[in-house]
XYZ file of N, CA and C in Angstrom:
252
model
N 2.880 -26.925 1.034
C 3.864 -25.925 0.676
C 4.906 -25.863 1.786
N 6.142 -26.203 1.480
C 7.218 -26.143 2.465
C 8.082 -24.931 2.164
N 8.182 -24.052 3.123
C 8.990 -22.848 2.959
C 9.382 -22.323 4.334
N 10.479 -21.599 4.392
C 10.896 -21.002 5.658
C 10.277 -19.616 5.821
N 9.577 -19.154 4.810
C 8.906 -17.854 4.878
C 7.587 -18.032 5.620
N 7.288 -17.082 6.504
C 6.065 -17.155 7.295
C 5.319 -15.836 7.222
N 4.009 -15.912 7.435
C 3.209 -14.697 7.520
C 3.775 -13.843 8.648
N 3.937 -12.573 8.409
C 4.513 -11.658 9.397
C 5.978 -11.361 9.156
N 6.632 -12.175 8.319
C 8.035 -11.890 7.986
C 8.120 -10.557 7.256
N 9.162 -9.808 7.558
C 9.379 -8.516 6.901
C 10.504 -8.630 5.899
N 10.336 -7.975 4.772
C 11.402 -7.905 3.785
C 12.447 -6.917 4.283
N 13.712 -7.097 3.905
C 14.728 -6.109 4.302
C 14.355 -4.736 3.757
N 14.476 -3.723 4.583
C 14.138 -2.362 4.157
C 15.151 -1.867 3.137
N 14.679 -1.047 2.233
C 15.533 -0.428 1.224
C 15.471 1.074 1.430
N 16.605 1.687 1.760
C 16.667 3.140 1.941
C 17.389 3.732 0.738
N 16.757 4.707 0.124
C 17.312 5.347 -1.067
C 17.863 6.719 -0.719
N 18.838 7.205 -1.504
C 19.360 8.549 -1.251
C 18.289 9.595 -1.540
N 18.543 10.797 -1.054
C 17.594 11.893 -1.265
C 17.326 12.088 -2.759
N 16.084 12.423 -3.069
C 15.677 12.662 -4.450
C 16.374 13.927 -4.962
N 17.026 13.787 -6.121
C 17.649 14.956 -6.752
C 16.863 15.286 -8.015
N 17.318 16.263 -8.763
C 16.574 16.688 -9.959
C 16.477 15.579 -11.000
N 17.458 14.696 -11.060
C 17.428 13.605 -12.032
C 16.346 12.591 -11.667
N 16.314 12.175 -10.394
C 15.330 11.171 -9.988
C 13.939 11.756 -9.774
N 13.839 13.064 -9.615
C 12.538 13.696 -9.422
C 11.629 13.438 -10.619
N 12.195 13.384 -11.808
C 11.390 13.120 -13.003
C 10.721 11.745 -12.921
N 11.386 10.773 -12.298
C 10.823 9.434 -12.157
C 9.741 9.382 -11.079
N 9.856 10.243 -10.080
C 8.966 10.194 -8.925
C 8.020 11.394 -8.861
N 7.870 12.108 -9.957
C 7.022 13.307 -9.979
C 5.613 12.970 -9.491
N 5.107 13.786 -8.604
C 3.776 13.579 -8.058
C 3.747 12.636 -6.871
N 4.839 11.958 -6.591
C 4.895 11.022 -5.471
C 5.622 11.634 -4.285
N 6.695 12.356 -4.571
C 7.502 12.914 -3.485
C 8.096 14.249 -3.917
N 8.859 14.867 -3.035
C 9.433 16.184 -3.280
C 10.952 16.114 -3.357
N 11.535 17.083 -3.999
C 12.981 17.223 -4.096
C 13.580 17.223 -2.686
N 14.601 16.409 -2.460
C 15.259 16.338 -1.157
C 14.725 15.249 -0.246
N 13.557 14.687 -0.559
C 13.026 13.603 0.272
C 13.860 12.346 0.080
N 14.052 11.603 1.155
C 14.749 10.315 1.110
C 13.688 9.232 1.283
N 13.523 8.412 0.279
C 12.485 7.394 0.278
C 13.002 6.073 0.844
N 12.110 5.347 1.487
C 12.427 3.990 1.930
C 11.267 3.083 1.531
N 11.592 1.846 1.260
C 10.587 0.865 0.854
C 10.649 -0.316 1.810
N 9.479 -0.866 2.129
C 9.431 -2.022 3.016
C 8.277 -2.923 2.598
N 8.303 -4.142 3.099
C 7.240 -5.085 2.779
C 7.086 -6.108 3.874
N 5.905 -6.716 3.919
C 5.618 -7.741 4.919
C 4.773 -8.837 4.272
N 5.131 -10.084 4.551
C 4.367 -11.218 4.048
C 3.045 -11.261 4.823
N 1.922 -11.198 4.090
C 0.621 -11.205 4.749
C -0.167 -12.489 4.487
N 0.285 -13.287 3.512
C -0.418 -14.537 3.215
C 0.490 -15.444 2.411
N 0.424 -16.734 2.680
C 1.076 -17.747 1.856
C -0.031 -18.471 1.108
N 0.147 -18.689 -0.197
C -0.897 -19.293 -0.985
C -0.329 -20.046 -2.177
N -1.162 -20.873 -2.778
C -0.828 -21.507 -4.044
C -1.553 -20.717 -5.119
N -0.819 -20.259 -6.103
C -1.398 -19.498 -7.207
C -1.075 -20.238 -8.490
N -2.113 -20.759 -9.120
C -1.955 -21.530 -10.354
C -0.935 -22.654 -10.167
N -1.008 -23.322 -9.006
C -0.147 -24.461 -8.720
C 1.262 -24.112 -8.264
N 1.548 -22.850 -8.052
C 2.889 -22.412 -7.643
C 2.834 -21.803 -6.248
N 3.826 -22.142 -5.409
C 3.908 -21.574 -4.061
C 4.212 -20.082 -4.165
N 3.359 -19.283 -3.531
C 3.498 -17.824 -3.619
C 3.277 -17.180 -2.250
N 3.636 -15.918 -2.170
C 3.363 -15.112 -0.983
C 2.735 -13.801 -1.427
N 1.734 -13.364 -0.685
C 1.166 -12.026 -0.898
C 1.933 -11.091 0.028
N 2.488 -10.040 -0.528
C 3.337 -9.117 0.225
C 2.714 -7.726 0.214
N 2.524 -7.141 1.389
C 2.073 -5.755 1.504
C 3.304 -4.866 1.361
N 3.236 -3.904 0.453
C 4.374 -3.025 0.165
C 4.066 -1.602 0.599
N 5.113 -0.904 1.057
C 4.952 0.477 1.537
C 6.189 1.276 1.182
N 5.977 2.462 0.680
C 7.065 3.398 0.438
C 6.751 4.663 1.230
N 7.749 5.183 1.940
C 7.545 6.366 2.784
C 8.751 7.289 2.669
N 8.540 8.559 3.011
C 9.667 9.498 3.023
C 10.366 9.445 4.383
N 11.369 10.299 4.559
C 12.172 10.269 5.789
C 11.372 10.669 7.028
N 10.185 11.216 6.840
C 9.337 11.594 7.971
C 8.326 10.495 8.307
N 8.401 9.378 7.567
C 7.476 8.276 7.803
C 6.130 8.450 7.117
N 5.999 9.505 6.321
C 4.740 9.722 5.608
C 4.629 8.738 4.445
N 3.569 7.919 4.422
C 3.434 6.954 3.324
C 3.203 7.668 1.997
N 3.878 7.193 0.973
C 3.742 7.777 -0.362
C 3.093 6.805 -1.333
N 3.405 5.532 -1.208
C 2.792 4.496 -2.034
C 2.492 3.291 -1.158
N 1.315 2.729 -1.323
C 0.931 1.503 -0.642
C 0.409 0.543 -1.690
N 0.705 -0.725 -1.527
C 0.217 -1.704 -2.487
C 0.504 -3.110 -2.017
N 0.248 -4.046 -2.901
C 0.564 -5.433 -2.585
C 0.958 -6.137 -3.868
N 1.660 -7.240 -3.694
C 2.115 -8.036 -4.823
C 2.048 -9.505 -4.448
N 1.804 -10.324 -5.446
C 1.917 -11.764 -5.266
C 3.219 -12.174 -5.935
N 4.104 -12.780 -5.154
C 5.411 -13.172 -5.669
C 5.587 -14.673 -5.541
N 6.209 -15.270 -6.556
C 6.500 -16.699 -6.540
C 7.665 -16.966 -5.591
N 7.560 -18.037 -4.848
C 8.629 -18.418 -3.934
C 9.546 -19.401 -4.625
N 10.833 -19.197 -4.467
C 11.827 -20.084 -5.071
C 11.720 -21.456 -4.430
N 11.907 -22.456 -5.236
C 11.950 -23.820 -4.707
C 13.368 -24.329 -4.823
N 13.828 -24.985 -3.787
C 15.189 -25.507 -3.752
C 15.130 -27.017 -3.919
N 15.833 -27.516 -4.911
C 15.878 -28.950 -5.122
C 17.184 -29.486 -4.562
N 17.084 -30.545 -3.806
C 18.284 -31.173 -3.253
C 18.869 -32.112 -4.287
N 20.169 -32.081 -4.432
C 20.822 -32.965 -5.406
C 21.625 -34.034 -4.709
């Protein structure tokens, strides 16, 4: 598997605006009105999944105080670049 992605690489952080009444319906039970959520991820493993180059990514969502709200992981396929 040839890739420039390595274990320990961090995904660019995503900072969202403060939760308002409209978005609160989507995040009910996860956060509070006025909280500003951020999402981040880190590559924790490179693997072949069903013959495809993939990365296991640890995901984290936290409020503006750094309190974790959601933790999880995902297996994502890595893009392959073909030279022409």
